[in-house]
Amino acid sequence: MSDFAQTVKQQADIVKIVEGYIRLRKAGATNFTGLCPFHKEKSPSFNVHAVRQFFHCFGCGVSGDVFTFVGKMENVTFPEAVRMVAQRCGIPLPKQEFSSPERAAEARQRAKLLELHELATSWFEEQLGSPAGTGAREYLAGRGLSDGGIRKFRIGFAPDSFSGLRDRLSGLADAETLRASGLFSSKEQGDGSQGPLYDRFRKRVMFPIANEGGRIIAFTARTLETGEKVGAKYINSPETPLYVKGQVLFNLDKAKTAIRQAGFALLVEGQMDCISVFLRGIQNVIATSGTAFTEQQAAILKRHTSNAVVNFDPDSAGANAAEKSIALLTEEGFSIRIVTLEDGLDPDRYVRERGMEAYMGAIRGARPQAEYLIERARQQFPGASAEQKVKAMNFLLPHIRRMPEMLAREQFAQDAAQKLGIDSAVLREELRQAALRRRERVEEKPRVLTEVERVLLRALAGTDPAYAPVRRAAAEAITGQPVWFEHLASFAGLQALTQRQAQDPMEAVEDEAQRGLLAEALLGETRPPEPAEVQGALQEIEERWIEARLREARAAIAEAERRGDAAELAALTQKKLELDRALRLIQKRRPEER
């Protein structure tokens, strides 16, 4: 251990440092106890010895000194832990040595940029309290923010001035450093040079963005005006030596302790969503800060937890962002659940209108990623045709492929096949093999007509008046119960044929692919189908449809049992009994009619 680390250890009080993270109570002359932050427990087994300055947990066996504790809590290296403990104890850090003059210059610039952002934050806070900030204060009050919440997140206001912040900071740094801060803009001159600096943010509410250590490194600014000339509603600081968008998670500095205690992170899309939820008591919440979730952000979050609950906006953009986030989190080995709020509300509006109890209930009811993604696939690719099911499978496969564990991939594939109603053993095996081999897609293969389809196509294409009852029976079934036929490759052609009058059947079917299927059926025709054949084909179609519904009912019953939803279980069981009864009636008729 270095001399400096030894000095810090001698001056630091491990009890005070630990109390910054967890609640301790005295248990004897020199001991303190509390709930261990490194594993879940209900009875305290975590002990801190005030005299010998070490900790030990009798539950999980972890132990060490003050640097070990901070290093594990903050997921930092030993030197970083020493620096953090020193800063908390007010011990000056030794002068840092750099490998080159360039490195030293970079460090000086970073320190100056941090100072400028701190001063800018204070200035924006002052402006919010000034007469010029009246509109901004009214806006924040309308969003449900109290004075305490505004102070907690250091929200401010940039007035309608091109030089206010520049004048405040100009004497503290040279023009090059001010330009590098991202707080100012300039226009290119005719000779290619940059003109004078002016304030980048004007007439906007300012939301500071902090790094993991709590230092302000950038801002998000929201306009209070409306109209086409105003520009974007939200603008962020540009990337700077301090700020790289894809490497920062908004509010992680405040949320990381709560994330460890709760055992998961709540990931939302917007900063106001994050602030609103945090101030109402859910403090393990972070936001992506107006950018798509990145691999770097996933890796940063993994240092604190491997469990995530995702609650993005329910619109199409939010759903797409959620899917991308799920994909990245899956690759990092996260266990993921997804919250979908009612009535298309975002988290901020939901907690203000419905209350925190309702929002907590929504989080508790978050769906596992497989269930959420399968439902998304069903919504985007509805219908029972093989083409739609292949598209749904190909939507899911990139997510399945990213799962590190083979068993998890296979289970996801099995659930998808069941819930998507994939009856074909061939398609089920294709999906399973694609999942196991981590392929991105299942190829859409040309469908071969089944004998049932051949019979129905020939029946509907018949022109002999003597076969009119047969045509009518087939047409009435397809028109009356289209859901029975949706899974057939020839469904669109069958529908077209039900509507033809005296028209030639090949002309009635306009789609080229469907016309090809009809041609295949008619070219193999040796005689018109008998009424019994048509009736048998219709009966088989109905039977298959009921069997598919039974599979769905059994899957839903298993899910209701898992959730312990007695009311849903009773309704589903009744539905299954009705389907069983209908299937028996069909099967009972079969010998008499064939």
XYZ file of C-alpha atoms in Angstrom:
594
model
C 0.000 0.000 0.000
C 1.329 3.444 -0.936
C 2.171 6.012 1.717
C -0.779 8.130 0.633
C -3.225 5.223 0.859
C -1.892 4.402 4.326
C -2.389 8.031 5.383
C -5.981 8.005 4.102
C -6.724 4.724 5.855
C -5.407 6.050 9.147
C -7.579 9.189 8.933
C -10.751 7.631 7.499
C -13.522 6.330 9.772
C -14.943 3.202 8.143
C -18.163 3.516 10.152
C -18.914 6.958 8.678
C -17.973 5.837 5.178
C -20.212 2.746 5.382
C -23.082 4.814 6.818
C -22.991 6.822 3.613
C -24.333 3.714 1.885
C -26.321 1.675 4.423
C -27.961 2.163 7.814
C -25.913 0.890 10.773
C -26.854 0.448 14.418
C -24.532 0.073 17.384
C -24.163 -3.498 18.650
C -21.719 -3.378 21.524
C -18.786 -1.189 22.442
C -16.964 -1.371 19.116
C -19.308 -3.107 16.660
C -21.987 -1.826 14.283
C -24.399 -4.013 12.292
C -26.682 -3.582 9.294
C -28.162 -5.308 6.268
C -25.432 -6.428 3.889
C -25.355 -4.408 0.648
C -23.690 -7.288 -1.214
C -26.483 -9.868 -0.883
C -30.177 -9.861 -0.052
C -31.038 -10.542 3.561
C -33.792 -9.760 6.064
C -31.758 -10.080 9.274
C -28.551 -8.036 9.586
C -25.361 -10.098 9.330
C -23.068 -7.284 8.126
C -20.658 -6.082 10.840
C -18.265 -3.133 11.061
C -15.539 -2.989 13.710
C -14.990 0.642 14.665
C -11.607 0.107 16.347
C -9.952 -2.335 13.963
C -11.550 -0.546 10.962
C -12.756 -3.561 8.978
C -16.082 -5.059 7.907
C -17.286 -8.641 7.641
C -20.577 -10.238 6.575
C -21.417 -13.564 8.203
C -24.063 -14.135 5.537
C -22.032 -13.997 2.322
C -18.501 -14.051 3.778
C -17.247 -10.812 2.204
C -14.840 -8.732 4.295
C -12.153 -6.083 3.991
C -11.101 -2.548 4.860
C -12.580 0.820 3.898
C -11.037 0.696 0.412
C -12.409 -2.794 -0.232
C -15.879 -1.620 0.784
C -15.873 1.502 -1.421
C -14.309 -0.415 -4.309
C -17.064 -3.039 -4.213
C -19.860 -0.512 -3.757
C -18.688 1.776 -6.556
C -17.189 -0.914 -8.805
C -13.891 0.967 -8.997
C -10.211 0.039 -8.805
C -8.110 0.333 -5.661
C -6.498 3.680 -6.641
C -9.941 5.097 -7.471
C -11.295 3.867 -4.139
C -8.397 5.560 -2.321
C -9.121 8.842 -4.118
C -12.852 8.627 -3.332
C -12.250 7.968 0.373
C -9.697 10.800 0.492
C -12.147 13.255 -1.073
C -14.897 12.283 1.373
C -12.509 12.780 4.284
C -11.294 16.141 2.955
C -7.744 14.877 2.471
C -5.907 16.722 -0.343
C -4.867 14.460 -3.197
C -1.140 14.284 -4.008
C 0.030 16.062 -7.095
C -0.526 13.777 -10.053
C 2.354 12.941 -12.354
C 1.712 12.578 -16.083
C 3.508 10.572 -18.722
C 3.772 13.502 -21.140
C 3.105 17.246 -21.385
C 0.108 16.453 -23.581
C -1.438 14.290 -20.842
C -0.880 17.041 -18.311
C -2.529 19.582 -20.626
C -5.543 17.280 -21.117
C -5.922 16.873 -17.364
C -5.740 20.640 -16.814
C -8.343 21.179 -19.533
C -10.722 18.604 -18.009
C -10.385 20.197 -14.602
C -11.112 23.643 -16.071
C -14.115 22.329 -18.037
C -15.548 20.764 -14.870
C -15.100 24.113 -13.108
C -16.846 25.960 -15.963
C -19.805 23.552 -15.912
C -20.174 23.937 -12.170
C -20.163 27.737 -12.486
C -22.605 27.562 -15.422
C -24.962 25.386 -13.376
C -24.914 27.880 -10.511
C -25.553 30.750 -12.926
C -28.509 28.944 -14.537
C -29.909 28.294 -11.043
C -29.634 32.016 -10.249
C -31.416 32.929 -13.467
C -34.295 30.562 -12.667
C -34.907 32.510 -9.463
C -34.746 35.882 -11.216
C -37.694 37.759 -12.787
C -36.578 36.460 -16.196
C -37.145 32.909 -14.939
C -40.830 33.376 -14.091
C -42.063 31.448 -17.131
C -39.615 28.637 -16.475
C -40.727 28.375 -12.837
C -44.351 28.202 -13.960
C -43.506 25.482 -16.465
C -41.692 23.394 -13.825
C -44.520 23.847 -11.333
C -46.940 22.684 -14.008
C -44.852 19.538 -14.416
C -45.287 18.821 -10.705
C -41.799 19.853 -9.575
C -41.432 21.359 -6.125
C -38.688 23.806 -5.118
C -36.937 20.928 -3.346
C -37.033 18.767 -6.456
C -35.692 21.615 -8.593
C -32.796 22.095 -6.170
C -32.146 18.341 -6.006
C -31.578 18.160 -9.758
C -30.103 21.686 -9.950
C -32.510 22.699 -12.711
C -31.951 26.220 -14.036
C -32.868 28.657 -16.766
C -30.902 30.169 -19.643
C -32.225 33.705 -20.271
C -32.769 35.352 -23.650
C -29.200 36.599 -23.928
C -26.350 35.916 -26.318
C -23.699 36.992 -23.827
C -24.939 36.477 -20.250
C -23.089 33.236 -19.537
C -20.142 34.254 -21.700
C -19.654 37.423 -19.664
C -19.822 35.399 -16.431
C -17.167 32.878 -17.535
C -14.947 34.830 -19.940
C -12.443 35.928 -17.325
C -11.980 32.355 -16.053
C -10.729 30.630 -19.191
C -9.300 31.395 -22.613
C -11.434 31.355 -25.765
C -10.175 27.896 -26.798
C -11.278 26.341 -23.486
C -14.642 28.143 -23.580
C -15.196 26.830 -27.103
C -14.289 23.281 -25.991
C -16.846 23.427 -23.159
C -19.826 23.117 -25.508
C -21.550 25.969 -23.652
C -21.023 28.407 -26.503
C -21.457 28.614 -30.276
C -19.892 30.722 -33.021
C -20.437 31.336 -36.722
C -17.923 30.613 -39.428
C -16.550 33.758 -41.057
C -15.898 34.403 -44.728
C -12.214 33.555 -44.329
C -13.044 30.206 -42.710
C -12.253 31.318 -39.185
C -14.728 31.195 -36.292
C -16.426 34.366 -35.161
C -17.021 35.568 -31.596
C -18.499 33.148 -29.058
C -22.120 33.522 -27.973
C -24.285 31.561 -25.531
C -25.477 28.256 -27.024
C -28.513 27.955 -24.718
C -31.096 30.754 -24.656
C -34.671 30.964 -23.343
C -34.567 27.353 -22.216
C -35.020 25.341 -19.009
C -31.665 23.761 -18.204
C -31.335 20.168 -16.932
C -27.747 19.392 -15.840
C -26.239 16.018 -16.808
C -23.777 14.589 -14.278
C -21.156 11.883 -14.623
C -21.160 8.832 -12.363
C -19.241 10.773 -9.739
C -21.870 13.528 -9.616
C -19.887 16.228 -11.478
C -21.838 18.284 -14.052
C -20.506 17.581 -17.563
C -23.301 18.686 -19.941
C -26.872 19.988 -20.206
C -30.197 19.201 -21.789
C -32.153 22.357 -22.600
C -35.916 22.556 -23.182
C -37.491 25.476 -24.983
C -40.508 27.275 -23.499
C -41.622 28.665 -26.843
C -43.681 27.149 -29.644
C -43.637 27.578 -33.397
C -41.546 26.510 -36.365
C -38.794 29.087 -35.789
C -38.057 27.898 -32.261
C -36.126 24.810 -33.338
C -35.967 21.519 -31.493
C -37.924 21.185 -28.256
C -34.862 19.645 -26.570
C -31.205 20.217 -27.407
C -28.203 18.646 -25.713
C -24.659 19.814 -25.215
C -22.402 18.682 -28.053
C -19.838 16.012 -27.333
C -16.816 17.433 -25.526
C -13.726 16.127 -23.718
C -16.071 15.666 -20.725
C -19.210 14.396 -22.421
C -19.800 11.497 -24.808
C -23.556 10.883 -25.099
C -23.358 7.125 -25.469
C -21.268 6.752 -22.320
C -23.512 8.598 -19.854
C -26.648 7.420 -18.065
C -28.717 10.273 -16.678
C -29.146 10.122 -12.872
C -26.789 7.163 -12.359
C -24.867 9.239 -9.829
C -27.986 9.511 -7.626
C -29.454 6.092 -8.457
C -26.519 3.685 -8.157
C -26.887 2.991 -4.425
C -30.654 2.452 -4.788
C -30.036 0.188 -7.813
C -27.823 -2.063 -5.728
C -30.303 -2.093 -2.865
C -33.338 -2.785 -5.077
C -31.496 -5.366 -7.141
C -32.524 -3.837 -10.477
C -32.428 -0.618 -12.502
C -35.540 1.044 -13.908
C -34.614 2.371 -17.349
C -36.787 5.158 -18.788
C -36.457 7.184 -21.960
C -36.748 10.835 -20.920
C -35.095 12.956 -18.271
C -38.423 14.342 -17.007
C -39.685 10.758 -16.698
C -36.615 9.957 -14.629
C -36.855 13.058 -12.431
C -40.596 12.658 -11.831
C -40.306 9.007 -10.806
C -37.191 9.615 -8.670
C -38.724 12.473 -6.692
C -41.794 10.353 -5.925
C -39.762 7.629 -4.290
C -38.411 5.209 -6.917
C -34.749 6.117 -6.744
C -33.258 3.232 -8.755
C -34.296 4.979 -11.996
C -32.006 6.120 -14.820
C -32.567 7.533 -18.318
C -30.777 7.284 -21.647
C -30.471 11.077 -21.859
C -32.089 11.565 -25.249
C -29.952 9.063 -27.153
C -30.348 5.456 -28.204
C -29.125 2.970 -25.610
C -25.549 1.917 -26.350
C -23.202 -0.977 -25.612
C -21.107 1.319 -23.423
C -24.138 2.296 -21.348
C -25.100 -1.367 -20.933
C -21.571 -2.179 -19.762
C -21.618 0.752 -17.308
C -24.958 -0.379 -15.887
C -23.696 -3.966 -15.565
C -21.226 -2.763 -12.926
C -24.183 -2.064 -10.645
C -26.791 -4.711 -11.517
C -27.645 -7.453 -14.002
C -31.401 -6.869 -13.780
C -33.271 -4.178 -15.713
C -36.892 -3.084 -16.000
C -37.452 -1.070 -19.203
C -40.259 1.516 -19.371
C -39.974 3.534 -22.570
C -42.724 5.618 -24.174
C -45.447 3.444 -25.755
C -45.390 5.128 -29.187
C -43.678 3.457 -32.129
C -40.408 5.337 -31.559
C -40.414 4.298 -27.905
C -41.227 0.683 -28.782
C -38.364 0.598 -31.309
C -36.001 2.111 -28.737
C -37.143 -0.468 -26.196
C -36.404 -3.292 -28.631
C -32.894 -1.966 -29.294
C -32.266 -1.573 -25.564
C -33.506 -5.105 -24.907
C -31.137 -6.417 -27.572
C -28.098 -4.701 -26.062
C -29.007 -5.645 -22.488
C -29.532 -9.253 -23.569
C -26.028 -9.421 -25.040
C -24.638 -8.137 -21.736
C -26.421 -10.970 -19.903
C -29.156 -8.904 -18.226
C -32.430 -10.326 -16.970
C -34.998 -7.973 -18.516
C -38.643 -7.120 -17.896
C -40.738 -4.544 -19.738
C -43.412 -2.183 -18.417
C -46.240 -1.153 -20.744
C -48.357 1.640 -19.268
C -52.075 2.001 -19.943
C -53.561 4.549 -22.333
C -50.248 5.334 -24.014
C -48.941 7.391 -21.065
C -45.265 8.033 -20.419
C -43.921 7.488 -16.850
C -43.983 11.200 -15.915
C -47.605 11.711 -16.882
C -48.636 8.329 -15.494
C -47.325 9.005 -11.979
C -48.850 12.497 -11.954
C -52.276 11.310 -13.129
C -52.525 7.799 -11.657
C -50.240 8.048 -8.644
C -47.204 6.123 -7.443
C -49.164 3.139 -6.130
C -50.490 2.449 -9.631
C -47.017 2.891 -11.104
C -45.473 0.526 -8.554
C -48.138 -1.989 -9.536
C -47.175 -1.581 -13.196
C -43.521 -2.260 -12.337
C -44.465 -5.350 -10.326
C -46.484 -6.534 -13.322
C -43.639 -5.975 -15.803
C -43.518 -8.739 -18.415
C -40.455 -10.886 -19.125
C -38.730 -9.918 -22.345
C -39.807 -13.092 -24.202
C -43.481 -12.489 -23.431
C -43.249 -8.814 -24.438
C -41.399 -9.497 -27.695
C -43.711 -12.315 -28.723
C -46.699 -10.022 -28.224
C -44.952 -7.332 -30.297
C -44.412 -9.897 -33.059
C -48.108 -10.815 -32.994
C -49.112 -7.146 -33.197
C -46.794 -6.341 -36.106
C -47.531 -9.503 -38.076
C -51.154 -10.448 -37.379
C -52.947 -13.259 -39.099
C -52.403 -16.976 -39.224
C -50.807 -17.345 -42.649
C -47.451 -19.085 -42.871
C -45.917 -15.933 -44.395
C -46.954 -13.815 -41.404
C -45.664 -16.407 -38.977
C -42.310 -16.559 -40.729
C -42.114 -12.756 -40.530
C -42.965 -12.887 -36.810
C -40.279 -15.516 -36.275
C -37.725 -13.422 -38.130
C -38.620 -10.446 -35.933
C -37.865 -12.558 -32.846
C -34.774 -14.425 -33.998
C -32.258 -11.541 -33.632
C -33.375 -11.234 -29.995
C -33.181 -14.982 -29.435
C -29.742 -15.136 -31.084
C -28.310 -12.632 -28.606
C -29.124 -14.791 -25.585
C -25.850 -16.212 -24.231
C -27.404 -19.422 -22.830
C -28.462 -22.188 -25.234
C -31.261 -23.424 -22.950
C -32.708 -19.915 -22.725
C -32.687 -19.633 -26.524
C -34.465 -22.968 -26.919
C -37.102 -22.083 -24.306
C -37.756 -18.731 -25.999
C -38.179 -20.529 -29.336
C -40.615 -23.028 -27.823
C -42.672 -20.238 -26.231
C -42.696 -18.309 -29.501
C -43.874 -21.332 -31.497
C -46.665 -21.990 -29.023
C -47.897 -18.418 -28.640
C -47.627 -17.605 -32.334
C -49.745 -20.655 -33.088
C -47.136 -22.301 -35.302
C -48.842 -25.609 -36.039
C -46.437 -26.883 -38.664
C -43.830 -29.247 -37.236
C -41.503 -28.106 -40.027
C -41.757 -24.419 -39.030
C -41.348 -25.285 -35.342
C -38.160 -27.226 -36.086
C -36.861 -24.403 -38.320
C -37.380 -21.936 -35.479
C -35.749 -24.251 -32.936
C -32.706 -24.880 -35.123
C -32.337 -21.181 -35.941
C -32.428 -20.378 -32.215
C -29.898 -23.062 -31.276
C -27.534 -22.096 -34.097
C -28.031 -18.385 -33.414
C -29.200 -17.589 -36.937
C -30.774 -14.217 -37.726
C -33.716 -15.463 -39.780
C -35.750 -18.329 -41.183
C -35.966 -18.321 -44.952
C -39.418 -17.979 -46.459
C -39.847 -21.085 -48.600
C -42.469 -21.601 -51.319
C -45.492 -23.371 -49.859
C -46.743 -26.659 -51.293
C -50.505 -26.877 -51.525
C -52.145 -29.271 -49.073
C -54.796 -31.665 -50.256
C -57.411 -29.644 -48.326
C -56.453 -26.518 -50.289
C -56.570 -28.371 -53.602
C -60.112 -29.592 -52.860
C -61.360 -26.132 -51.858
C -59.722 -24.324 -54.792
C -61.209 -26.782 -57.273
C -64.623 -26.568 -55.616
C -64.675 -22.751 -55.816
C -63.335 -22.731 -59.375
C -66.028 -25.110 -60.658
C -68.290 -23.891 -63.488
C -70.773 -26.778 -63.762
C -74.217 -25.656 -62.427
C -74.668 -29.131 -60.936
C -71.862 -28.351 -58.476
C -73.329 -25.011 -57.329
C -74.268 -26.372 -53.845
C -70.667 -27.511 -53.351
C -69.306 -24.085 -54.346
C -71.844 -22.365 -52.115
C -70.954 -24.519 -49.075
C -67.241 -23.744 -49.460
C -67.844 -20.023 -50.084
C -70.167 -19.669 -47.071
C -67.615 -21.328 -44.771
C -64.754 -19.107 -45.976
C -66.871 -15.951 -45.781
C -68.486 -16.844 -42.449
C -65.374 -18.119 -40.624
C -62.307 -16.588 -42.318
C -60.165 -17.194 -39.205
C -60.328 -20.937 -39.904
C -58.551 -20.434 -43.232
C -56.045 -17.625 -42.489
C -53.126 -20.022 -42.043
C -53.493 -21.466 -45.557
C -51.030 -20.320 -48.222
C -53.944 -20.001 -50.645
C -56.184 -17.973 -48.312
C -56.147 -14.803 -50.442
C -56.962 -16.832 -53.560
C -59.805 -18.649 -51.793
C -61.277 -15.310 -50.711
C -61.065 -13.952 -54.267
C -62.835 -17.030 -55.654
C -65.747 -16.693 -53.190
C -66.561 -13.307 -54.741
C -66.438 -14.294 -58.423
C -69.638 -14.284 -60.453
C -69.603 -15.880 -63.917
C -66.028 -14.734 -64.244
C -63.254 -17.126 -65.273
C -61.572 -18.332 -62.024
C -58.071 -17.488 -63.269
C -59.192 -13.910 -63.924
C -60.897 -13.633 -60.528
C -57.552 -14.135 -58.744
C -55.435 -11.042 -59.430
C -52.385 -11.799 -57.263
C -49.758 -13.548 -59.365
C -48.556 -15.894 -56.613
C -52.126 -16.858 -55.713
C -52.953 -17.402 -59.373
C -49.988 -19.777 -59.525
C -51.384 -21.827 -56.626
C -54.792 -21.989 -58.325
C -53.179 -23.112 -61.553
C -51.311 -25.844 -59.683
C -54.586 -27.138 -58.208
C -56.513 -27.021 -61.491
C -53.770 -28.595 -63.609
C -53.809 -31.659 -61.386
C -57.590 -31.959 -61.573
C -59.076 -35.141 -63.056
C -62.636 -34.593 -61.875
C -64.610 -32.078 -59.797
C -64.502 -32.739 -56.034
C -67.392 -34.696 -54.552
C -69.626 -32.996 -51.924
C -68.299 -35.394 -49.273
C -64.722 -34.377 -50.087
C -65.540 -30.692 -49.729
C -67.396 -31.282 -46.471
C -64.492 -33.353 -45.194
C -62.025 -30.597 -46.115
C -64.106 -27.955 -44.308
C -64.405 -30.194 -41.266
C -60.641 -30.752 -41.194
C -60.019 -27.002 -41.384
C -62.372 -26.374 -38.441
C -60.754 -29.176 -36.465
C -57.266 -27.747 -37.009
C -58.453 -24.302 -35.937
C -59.944 -25.648 -32.692
C -56.768 -27.634 -31.968
C -54.691 -24.463 -32.416
C -56.984 -22.576 -30.017
C -56.608 -25.425 -27.514
C -52.828 -25.091 -27.667
C -53.137 -21.352 -27.028
C -55.543 -21.986 -24.136
C -53.152 -24.480 -22.530
C -50.281 -21.973 -22.808
C -52.460 -19.203 -21.315
C -53.543 -21.512 -18.471
C -49.906 -22.273 -17.651
C -49.130 -18.544 -17.611
C -52.144 -17.769 -15.382
C -51.030 -20.517 -12.976
C -47.542 -19.004 -12.904
C -48.968 -15.577 -12.037
C -51.444 -17.013 -9.538
C -54.356 -15.258 -11.300
C -57.333 -17.322 -10.090
C -59.999 -15.354 -12.002
C -58.133 -15.605 -15.304
C -57.411 -19.288 -14.676
C -61.103 -20.036 -14.130
C -62.124 -18.221 -17.336
C -59.440 -19.954 -19.388
C -60.324 -23.376 -17.989
C -63.965 -22.832 -18.952
C -62.871 -21.778 -22.440
C -60.748 -24.923 -22.773
C -63.675 -27.131 -21.747
C -65.846 -25.536 -24.440
C -63.154 -26.095 -27.067
C -62.730 -29.721 -25.963
C -66.476 -30.224 -26.313
C -66.534 -28.667 -29.791
C -63.626 -30.839 -30.917
C -65.325 -34.015 -29.694
C -68.494 -33.117 -31.597
C -66.546 -32.690 -34.833
C -64.641 -35.909 -34.353
C -67.894 -37.731 -33.549
C -69.405 -36.592 -36.858
C -66.436 -37.714 -38.925
C -67.209 -41.454 -39.387
C -70.816 -40.736 -40.406
C -69.866 -38.225 -43.128
C -66.812 -39.942 -44.604
